[in-house]
């Protein structure tokens, strides 16, 4: 089993009409044994930026702590919040620094920029980014998630419709993957704030 | 081949571990204590090669004592202790990893809450209600899933541990004749029972 599949993960971020949604499963496993259904993989950086970290759990936690530190330092020095674009660049640089001994995480970044326009990025474990307009996925069932997102996604969805779309895509995607699932959480970010909901899915 | 079992109940945690010290086909001893005390209100059950288990446990417990000594007796919360253990494991991971898997459990005086953490050798950490390390998980997690409930009493938790130990004795191919069971609560860490006295040398 590849090291990126040791713990299991599935996540999606989607762009809507002046809103974004980011969703992830909650399983922490040790190969095929499930240890917990409450493992956190989505991290809020500031009001308008979220990062999802899929991959080896220890590196998810180490990278999340490092990103929080870097963000806090940025805010102290610059006296302003990091935009999602800057955050994504910082994360990419952080990962490439470890080019020959990488963090085994494949992150997705989702946020709203200064004019509340959605921003998405996804990168591999050494920080190679892409910046799609519609959705990004990561985890152990990316093929499933791509199929679901490609089918269900439409541009310009409002927060409630976006929530429904991303939830259905995630739940259907993880149900065909043994290593992900066991609970799911969705954050929807608009200019007015963040709404967090937990999904009731199959616990197997 | 070590088994570590742990359950969080209303006012504390029960941590149990087998007492066998073995390598390859040789068993060195059957009275090893694998549950290390960290300060008064926390304990961790550690599995792995004896060298790493002892070195790591002593390093952590001495650093906890140092913190208390340097900070006028102020104690770390269980959450802080677990994060510290994770940081030691994470830093060592890409230098010279400690091959230890552990269950860290304790009772927080301030919040009057019991907390239990699962940590593996890669430094993945998760707060849990119950957990196992080693092959024991394959047999015991489903028992704990079924029998754990919110606000259990100490007796109920000890019953579940006994049920798990019984199951391992019956169905696990590796014979683990002795288990040591410790309880961590507001009164500190007490040995509930052991198969063989660790001090008997």
Tab-separated table of C-alpha atoms in Angstrom:
chain	number	residue	atom	x	y	z
A	1	UNK	CA	0.000	0.000	0.000
A	2	UNK	CA	1.361	3.442	-0.899
A	3	UNK	CA	2.276	5.775	1.949
A	4	UNK	CA	-0.338	8.266	0.778
A	5	UNK	CA	-2.992	5.583	1.270
A	6	UNK	CA	-1.905	4.492	4.757
A	7	UNK	CA	-4.499	6.492	6.682
A	8	UNK	CA	-7.192	7.199	4.058
A	9	UNK	CA	-8.855	10.474	3.064
A	10	UNK	CA	-11.310	12.070	0.646
A	11	UNK	CA	-11.959	15.744	0.078
A	12	UNK	CA	-13.551	18.147	-2.376
A	13	UNK	CA	-13.695	21.913	-2.696
A	14	UNK	CA	-16.123	23.622	-5.069
A	15	UNK	CA	-16.694	27.166	-6.260
A	16	UNK	CA	-20.121	28.772	-6.395
A	17	UNK	CA	-21.611	32.228	-6.799
A	18	UNK	CA	-19.534	34.342	-4.383
A	19	UNK	CA	-19.209	31.298	-2.164
A	20	UNK	CA	-17.117	28.180	-1.825
A	21	UNK	CA	-17.662	24.856	-0.138
A	22	UNK	CA	-15.047	22.454	1.160
A	23	UNK	CA	-15.848	18.962	2.385
A	24	UNK	CA	-13.900	16.002	3.715
A	25	UNK	CA	-14.420	12.598	5.255
A	26	UNK	CA	-13.515	11.963	8.892
A	27	UNK	CA	-11.871	8.558	8.921
A	28	UNK	CA	-8.550	7.879	10.534
A	29	UNK	CA	-7.380	4.377	9.748
A	30	UNK	CA	-4.225	2.346	10.058
A	31	UNK	CA	-4.390	0.580	6.719
A	32	UNK	CA	-7.615	-1.399	6.892
A	33	UNK	CA	-8.334	-0.931	10.594
A	34	UNK	CA	-10.414	2.144	11.443
A	35	UNK	CA	-9.203	4.000	14.521
A	36	UNK	CA	-11.424	7.064	14.628
A	37	UNK	CA	-14.363	8.737	12.877
A	38	UNK	CA	-13.514	12.224	14.119
A	39	UNK	CA	-10.164	12.966	12.529
A	40	UNK	CA	-9.819	16.564	11.382
A	41	UNK	CA	-8.599	17.115	7.824
A	42	UNK	CA	-10.012	20.584	7.099
A	43	UNK	CA	-8.413	23.576	8.760
A	44	UNK	CA	-9.626	27.165	8.855
A	45	UNK	CA	-6.823	29.615	8.245
A	46	UNK	CA	-8.890	32.804	8.470
A	47	UNK	CA	-12.467	33.981	7.795
A	48	UNK	CA	-12.155	33.455	4.090
A	49	UNK	CA	-9.618	30.647	3.652
A	50	UNK	CA	-9.698	26.925	4.312
A	51	UNK	CA	-7.159	24.247	3.596
A	52	UNK	CA	-7.826	20.536	3.293
A	53	UNK	CA	-4.947	18.117	3.839
A	54	UNK	CA	-5.208	14.571	2.533
A	55	UNK	CA	-2.516	11.969	3.032
A	56	UNK	CA	-0.394	10.619	5.881
A	57	UNK	CA	-2.066	11.665	9.139
A	58	UNK	CA	1.119	12.631	10.942
A	59	UNK	CA	2.075	14.993	8.108
A	60	UNK	CA	-1.507	16.343	7.961
A	61	UNK	CA	-1.078	17.361	11.600
A	62	UNK	CA	2.497	18.640	11.236
A	63	UNK	CA	1.701	20.661	8.093
A	64	UNK	CA	-1.476	22.067	9.683
A	65	UNK	CA	0.527	23.226	12.701
A	66	UNK	CA	3.246	24.713	10.467
A	67	UNK	CA	0.659	26.530	8.339
A	68	UNK	CA	-1.012	27.997	11.415
A	69	UNK	CA	2.356	29.208	12.634
A	70	UNK	CA	3.229	30.742	9.237
A	71	UNK	CA	-0.193	32.384	8.999
A	72	UNK	CA	0.018	33.874	12.497
A	73	UNK	CA	3.512	35.202	11.771
A	74	UNK	CA	2.308	36.735	8.483
A	75	UNK	CA	-0.590	38.462	10.250
A	76	UNK	CA	1.725	39.824	12.929
A	77	UNK	CA	4.259	41.138	10.435
A	78	UNK	CA	1.938	42.391	7.689
A	79	UNK	CA	-0.958	43.448	9.919
A	80	UNK	CA	-3.420	41.998	7.431
A	81	UNK	CA	-5.058	38.665	6.646
A	82	UNK	CA	-3.535	36.331	4.085
A	83	UNK	CA	-5.449	36.050	0.843
A	84	UNK	CA	-6.066	32.501	-0.403
A	85	UNK	CA	-3.667	33.055	-3.316
A	86	UNK	CA	-0.800	34.026	-1.017
A	87	UNK	CA	-1.607	31.162	1.335
A	88	UNK	CA	-1.591	28.689	-1.534
A	89	UNK	CA	1.799	29.996	-2.719
A	90	UNK	CA	3.229	29.707	0.780
A	91	UNK	CA	1.970	26.140	1.052
A	92	UNK	CA	3.446	25.264	-2.342
A	93	UNK	CA	6.833	26.706	-1.309
A	94	UNK	CA	6.675	24.864	2.031
A	95	UNK	CA	6.136	21.555	0.245
A	96	UNK	CA	8.849	22.123	-2.377
A	97	UNK	CA	11.373	22.946	0.363
A	98	UNK	CA	11.082	19.258	1.243
A	99	UNK	CA	11.464	18.164	-2.376
A	100	UNK	CA	13.741	15.184	-1.584
A	101	UNK	CA	12.051	14.185	1.667
A	102	UNK	CA	8.489	15.399	1.213
A	103	UNK	CA	5.502	15.767	3.461
A	104	UNK	CA	3.093	13.064	2.340
A	105	UNK	CA	0.112	15.351	1.959
A	106	UNK	CA	-1.831	16.466	-1.104
A	107	UNK	CA	-3.606	19.676	-0.126
A	108	UNK	CA	-6.542	21.607	-1.512
A	109	UNK	CA	-7.019	25.303	-0.779
A	110	UNK	CA	-10.377	27.035	-0.997
A	111	UNK	CA	-11.200	30.640	-0.228
A	112	UNK	CA	-12.744	33.949	-1.198
A	113	UNK	CA	-10.435	36.728	-2.309
A	114	UNK	CA	-10.769	40.394	-1.369
A	115	UNK	CA	-13.661	40.937	-3.767
A	116	UNK	CA	-15.393	37.720	-2.610
A	117	UNK	CA	-14.521	35.919	-5.801
A	118	UNK	CA	-13.947	32.174	-5.213
A	119	UNK	CA	-10.386	30.863	-5.284
A	120	UNK	CA	-9.450	27.181	-5.549
A	121	UNK	CA	-6.137	25.400	-5.780
A	122	UNK	CA	-4.939	21.838	-5.513
A	123	UNK	CA	-1.417	20.546	-5.386
A	124	UNK	CA	0.625	17.376	-5.174
A	125	UNK	CA	2.966	16.398	-2.361
A	126	UNK	CA	5.824	18.502	-3.700
A	127	UNK	CA	3.698	21.589	-4.209
A	128	UNK	CA	2.857	21.599	-7.922
A	129	UNK	CA	-0.353	23.656	-8.025
A	130	UNK	CA	-3.287	23.952	-10.343
A	131	UNK	CA	-5.975	26.622	-10.197
A	132	UNK	CA	-9.276	25.379	-11.620
A	133	UNK	CA	-12.462	27.432	-11.672
A	134	UNK	CA	-14.860	24.673	-10.769
A	135	UNK	CA	-13.680	22.100	-8.230
A	136	UNK	CA	-10.625	20.357	-6.766
A	137	UNK	CA	-10.379	16.908	-5.188
A	138	UNK	CA	-7.806	14.973	-3.201
A	139	UNK	CA	-7.456	11.718	-1.307
A	140	UNK	CA	-7.586	7.968	-1.852
A	141	UNK	CA	-10.630	7.972	-4.158
A	142	UNK	CA	-9.908	10.892	-6.484
A	143	UNK	CA	-11.130	8.936	-9.510
A	144	UNK	CA	-14.538	8.462	-7.875
A	145	UNK	CA	-14.662	12.083	-6.756
A	146	UNK	CA	-13.718	13.441	-10.179
A	147	UNK	CA	-16.485	11.369	-11.740
A	148	UNK	CA	-19.079	12.631	-9.263
A	149	UNK	CA	-17.990	16.274	-9.450
A	150	UNK	CA	-17.814	16.338	-13.237
A	151	UNK	CA	-21.350	14.989	-13.355
A	152	UNK	CA	-23.006	17.035	-10.628
A	153	UNK	CA	-21.194	20.359	-10.814
A	154	UNK	CA	-22.704	23.457	-12.433
A	155	UNK	CA	-21.200	26.938	-12.248
A	156	UNK	CA	-22.890	29.756	-10.335
A	157	UNK	CA	-24.565	27.744	-7.568
A	158	UNK	CA	-25.700	29.520	-4.408
A	159	UNK	CA	-24.550	28.403	-0.952
A	160	UNK	CA	-27.408	25.978	-0.317
A	161	UNK	CA	-27.291	24.335	-3.712
A	162	UNK	CA	-23.503	24.157	-3.517
A	163	UNK	CA	-23.799	22.400	-0.164
A	164	UNK	CA	-26.166	19.801	-1.633
A	165	UNK	CA	-23.953	19.235	-4.654
A	166	UNK	CA	-20.677	18.845	-2.782
A	167	UNK	CA	-22.291	16.596	-0.164
A	168	UNK	CA	-23.760	14.202	-2.711
A	169	UNK	CA	-20.497	14.087	-4.640
A	170	UNK	CA	-18.457	13.283	-1.517
A	171	UNK	CA	-20.817	10.687	-0.074
A	172	UNK	CA	-21.145	8.797	-3.349
A	173	UNK	CA	-17.384	8.963	-3.897
A	174	UNK	CA	-16.370	7.571	-0.496
A	175	UNK	CA	-18.931	4.766	-0.540
A	176	UNK	CA	-16.891	2.914	-3.128
A	177	UNK	CA	-13.605	3.381	-1.272
A	178	UNK	CA	-12.719	1.223	1.715
A	179	UNK	CA	-10.197	3.688	3.085
A	180	UNK	CA	-12.357	6.806	3.252
A	181	UNK	CA	-15.737	7.757	4.615
A	182	UNK	CA	-16.889	6.988	8.180
A	183	UNK	CA	-18.404	10.454	8.556
A	184	UNK	CA	-18.140	13.698	6.629
A	185	UNK	CA	-18.012	17.422	7.348
A	186	UNK	CA	-18.793	20.351	5.029
A	187	UNK	CA	-17.938	24.038	5.421
A	188	UNK	CA	-19.656	26.628	3.203
A	189	UNK	CA	-17.940	30.004	3.108
A	190	UNK	CA	-19.693	33.169	1.983
A	191	UNK	CA	-18.875	36.818	2.575
A	192	UNK	CA	-21.183	36.663	5.601
A	193	UNK	CA	-19.449	33.775	7.338
A	194	UNK	CA	-18.906	30.061	7.557
A	195	UNK	CA	-21.619	27.420	7.937
A	196	UNK	CA	-20.467	24.015	9.092
A	197	UNK	CA	-22.544	20.878	8.762
A	198	UNK	CA	-21.832	17.233	9.516
A	199	UNK	CA	-23.164	14.693	7.041
A	200	UNK	CA	-24.837	11.464	8.001
A	201	UNK	CA	-23.325	8.847	5.741
A	202	UNK	CA	-22.609	5.144	5.760
A	203	UNK	CA	-20.339	4.199	8.649
A	204	UNK	CA	-18.534	1.453	6.880
B	1	UNK	CA	3.201	-8.493	19.359
B	2	UNK	CA	2.399	-6.226	22.290
B	3	UNK	CA	-1.184	-5.509	23.172
B	4	UNK	CA	-2.239	-2.206	24.663
B	5	UNK	CA	-5.904	-1.606	25.498
B	6	UNK	CA	-7.400	1.593	26.863
B	7	UNK	CA	-10.886	2.840	27.709
B	8	UNK	CA	-12.051	6.265	28.829
B	9	UNK	CA	-14.849	6.244	31.399
B	10	UNK	CA	-16.648	9.086	33.132
B	11	UNK	CA	-14.009	9.998	35.725
B	12	UNK	CA	-10.832	8.481	34.370
B	13	UNK	CA	-9.116	6.053	32.053
B	14	UNK	CA	-8.241	2.400	32.263
B	15	UNK	CA	-5.036	1.413	30.462
B	16	UNK	CA	-3.994	-2.220	30.171
B	17	UNK	CA	-1.013	-3.850	28.489
B	18	UNK	CA	0.373	-7.351	28.235
B	19	UNK	CA	3.458	-8.099	30.296
B	20	UNK	CA	5.463	-10.202	27.886
B	21	UNK	CA	8.959	-9.098	26.860
B	22	UNK	CA	9.950	-11.176	23.871
B	23	UNK	CA	12.072	-11.073	20.724
B	24	UNK	CA	11.739	-13.518	17.861
B	25	UNK	CA	11.070	-16.907	19.482
B	26	UNK	CA	12.493	-16.101	22.914
B	27	UNK	CA	10.472	-14.697	25.824
B	28	UNK	CA	12.781	-12.785	28.181
B	29	UNK	CA	10.220	-12.120	30.871
B	30	UNK	CA	6.509	-12.213	31.611
B	31	UNK	CA	6.313	-9.441	34.225
B	32	UNK	CA	7.218	-6.300	32.292
B	33	UNK	CA	5.288	-3.120	33.104
B	34	UNK	CA	4.507	-1.369	29.828
B	35	UNK	CA	2.280	1.334	31.294
B	36	UNK	CA	4.414	4.349	32.234
B	37	UNK	CA	3.206	7.007	34.618
B	38	UNK	CA	3.647	10.613	33.519
B	39	UNK	CA	3.169	12.735	36.571
B	40	UNK	CA	0.325	12.086	38.941
B	41	UNK	CA	-2.660	12.012	36.633
B	42	UNK	CA	-1.543	10.532	33.347
B	43	UNK	CA	-0.276	7.215	32.114
B	44	UNK	CA	0.689	5.827	28.757
B	45	UNK	CA	0.623	2.235	27.614
B	46	UNK	CA	3.506	1.775	25.166
B	47	UNK	CA	4.116	-1.007	22.662
B	48	UNK	CA	7.148	-1.696	20.508
B	49	UNK	CA	10.730	-3.002	20.793
B	50	UNK	CA	11.878	-2.877	24.394
B	51	UNK	CA	14.763	-0.521	23.622
B	52	UNK	CA	12.574	2.169	22.088
B	53	UNK	CA	9.772	1.584	24.580
B	54	UNK	CA	11.983	2.137	27.617
B	55	UNK	CA	14.080	4.953	26.118
B	56	UNK	CA	11.046	6.844	24.885
B	57	UNK	CA	8.947	6.384	28.031
B	58	UNK	CA	11.770	7.511	30.288
B	59	UNK	CA	12.534	10.513	28.054
B	60	UNK	CA	8.910	11.635	28.162
B	61	UNK	CA	8.359	11.065	31.876
B	62	UNK	CA	11.588	12.840	32.819
B	63	UNK	CA	10.714	15.808	30.589
B	64	UNK	CA	7.300	16.019	32.246
B	65	UNK	CA	8.991	16.079	35.647
B	66	UNK	CA	11.414	18.748	34.387
B	67	UNK	CA	8.525	20.918	33.194
B	68	UNK	CA	6.891	20.716	36.592
B	69	UNK	CA	10.158	21.494	38.354
B	70	UNK	CA	10.927	24.473	36.115
B	71	UNK	CA	7.404	25.887	36.227
B	72	UNK	CA	6.784	26.089	39.933
B	73	UNK	CA	4.841	22.864	40.044
B	74	UNK	CA	2.347	23.753	37.345
B	75	UNK	CA	1.144	20.676	35.544
B	76	UNK	CA	0.482	20.108	31.884
B	77	UNK	CA	-3.035	19.139	30.838
B	78	UNK	CA	-3.498	15.713	29.239
B	79	UNK	CA	-4.059	17.476	25.926
B	80	UNK	CA	-0.745	19.312	26.276
B	81	UNK	CA	1.067	16.129	27.252
B	82	UNK	CA	-0.328	14.286	24.257
B	83	UNK	CA	0.711	17.108	21.931
B	84	UNK	CA	4.182	17.069	23.468
B	85	UNK	CA	4.510	13.322	22.923
B	86	UNK	CA	3.347	13.807	19.331
B	87	UNK	CA	5.939	16.525	18.756
B	88	UNK	CA	8.759	14.304	20.062
B	89	UNK	CA	7.615	11.464	17.776
B	90	UNK	CA	7.158	13.782	14.777
B	91	UNK	CA	10.600	15.323	15.104
B	92	UNK	CA	12.270	11.957	15.488
B	93	UNK	CA	10.279	10.521	12.569
B	94	UNK	CA	12.556	11.753	9.814
B	95	UNK	CA	15.765	11.464	11.839
B	96	UNK	CA	15.582	8.226	13.781
B	97	UNK	CA	12.001	7.210	14.515
B	98	UNK	CA	10.855	5.771	17.810
B	99	UNK	CA	9.026	2.579	16.896
B	100	UNK	CA	6.479	2.972	19.659
B	101	UNK	CA	2.695	2.905	19.480
B	102	UNK	CA	0.886	4.147	22.517
B	103	UNK	CA	-2.346	4.987	24.273
B	104	UNK	CA	-2.042	8.028	26.526
B	105	UNK	CA	-4.757	8.579	29.084
B	106	UNK	CA	-5.279	10.898	32.000
B	107	UNK	CA	-7.594	12.898	34.192
B	108	UNK	CA	-7.618	16.712	34.090
B	109	UNK	CA	-8.170	18.217	37.538
B	110	UNK	CA	-9.069	21.637	36.128
B	111	UNK	CA	-11.856	20.552	33.804
B	112	UNK	CA	-12.741	17.396	35.768
B	113	UNK	CA	-12.564	15.403	32.556
B	114	UNK	CA	-10.920	12.193	31.498
B	115	UNK	CA	-9.034	12.275	28.201
B	116	UNK	CA	-7.584	9.440	26.134
B	117	UNK	CA	-5.341	9.734	23.084
B	118	UNK	CA	-4.239	7.278	20.408
B	119	UNK	CA	-0.717	7.924	19.063
B	120	UNK	CA	1.081	5.751	16.589
B	121	UNK	CA	4.784	5.543	15.744
B	122	UNK	CA	4.359	7.952	12.833
B	123	UNK	CA	3.075	10.591	15.272
B	124	UNK	CA	-0.557	10.511	14.167
B	125	UNK	CA	-2.663	11.569	17.132
B	126	UNK	CA	-6.376	11.358	17.806
B	127	UNK	CA	-8.491	11.853	20.897
B	128	UNK	CA	-10.647	8.756	21.362
B	129	UNK	CA	-13.037	7.116	23.803
B	130	UNK	CA	-11.254	3.782	23.605
B	131	UNK	CA	-8.499	2.184	21.555
B	132	UNK	CA	-5.995	-0.601	21.115
B	133	UNK	CA	-2.485	-0.915	19.790
B	134	UNK	CA	-1.148	-3.983	18.079
B	135	UNK	CA	-2.991	-7.070	16.924
B	136	UNK	CA	-5.285	-6.667	19.920
B	137	UNK	CA	-7.273	-4.159	17.882
B	138	UNK	CA	-8.446	-6.825	15.497
B	139	UNK	CA	-10.083	-8.691	18.376
B	140	UNK	CA	-10.978	-5.994	20.853
B	141	UNK	CA	-12.083	-2.868	18.982
B	142	UNK	CA	-15.388	-4.443	18.080
B	143	UNK	CA	-15.986	-5.454	21.701
B	144	UNK	CA	-15.265	-1.912	22.818
B	145	UNK	CA	-17.476	-0.496	20.038
B	146	UNK	CA	-20.329	-2.580	21.365
B	147	UNK	CA	-19.843	-2.143	25.097
B	148	UNK	CA	-18.526	1.410	25.530
B	149	UNK	CA	-21.057	4.032	26.518
B	150	UNK	CA	-20.961	7.626	27.634
B	151	UNK	CA	-20.529	8.082	31.426
B	152	UNK	CA	-19.408	4.546	32.179
B	153	UNK	CA	-18.302	3.751	35.697
B	154	UNK	CA	-14.864	2.458	36.589
B	155	UNK	CA	-16.268	-1.012	37.261
B	156	UNK	CA	-17.962	-1.131	33.875
B	157	UNK	CA	-14.741	-0.053	32.153
B	158	UNK	CA	-12.745	-2.707	34.022
B	159	UNK	CA	-15.346	-5.299	32.979
B	160	UNK	CA	-14.898	-4.390	29.339
B	161	UNK	CA	-11.110	-4.637	29.683
B	162	UNK	CA	-11.528	-8.082	31.258
B	163	UNK	CA	-13.792	-9.109	28.410
B	164	UNK	CA	-11.121	-7.964	25.917
B	165	UNK	CA	-8.295	-9.719	27.725
B	166	UNK	CA	-10.406	-12.876	27.831
B	167	UNK	CA	-11.010	-12.678	24.108
B	168	UNK	CA	-7.300	-12.298	23.402
B	169	UNK	CA	-6.540	-15.284	25.607
B	170	UNK	CA	-9.066	-17.359	23.749
B	171	UNK	CA	-8.510	-16.343	20.125
B	172	UNK	CA	-5.129	-14.652	19.717
B	173	UNK	CA	-2.526	-17.168	18.595
B	174	UNK	CA	0.278	-15.565	20.601
B	175	UNK	CA	-0.086	-16.514	24.244
B	176	UNK	CA	-0.016	-13.493	26.510
B	177	UNK	CA	-0.394	-15.026	29.970
B	178	UNK	CA	-0.141	-11.793	31.970
B	179	UNK	CA	-1.721	-8.353	31.659
B	180	UNK	CA	-1.220	-5.313	33.869
B	181	UNK	CA	-4.246	-3.036	34.276
B	182	UNK	CA	-3.884	0.514	35.586
B	183	UNK	CA	-6.554	3.071	36.412
B	184	UNK	CA	-5.938	6.824	36.074
B	185	UNK	CA	-8.367	9.090	37.895
B	186	UNK	CA	-8.520	11.990	40.334
B	187	UNK	CA	-6.647	9.924	42.885
B	188	UNK	CA	-3.738	9.308	40.547
B	189	UNK	CA	-2.471	6.164	38.855
B	190	UNK	CA	-3.283	2.914	40.634
B	191	UNK	CA	-2.561	-0.632	39.609
B	192	UNK	CA	-5.875	-2.415	39.436
B	193	UNK	CA	-4.332	-5.812	38.878
B	194	UNK	CA	-1.423	-7.575	37.262
B	195	UNK	CA	-0.666	-11.090	36.093
B	196	UNK	CA	2.855	-11.007	37.499
B	197	UNK	CA	4.459	-8.450	39.796
B	198	UNK	CA	6.761	-6.163	37.772
B	199	UNK	CA	8.888	-5.639	40.870
B	200	UNK	CA	9.469	-9.320	41.382
B	201	UNK	CA	13.033	-9.802	40.124
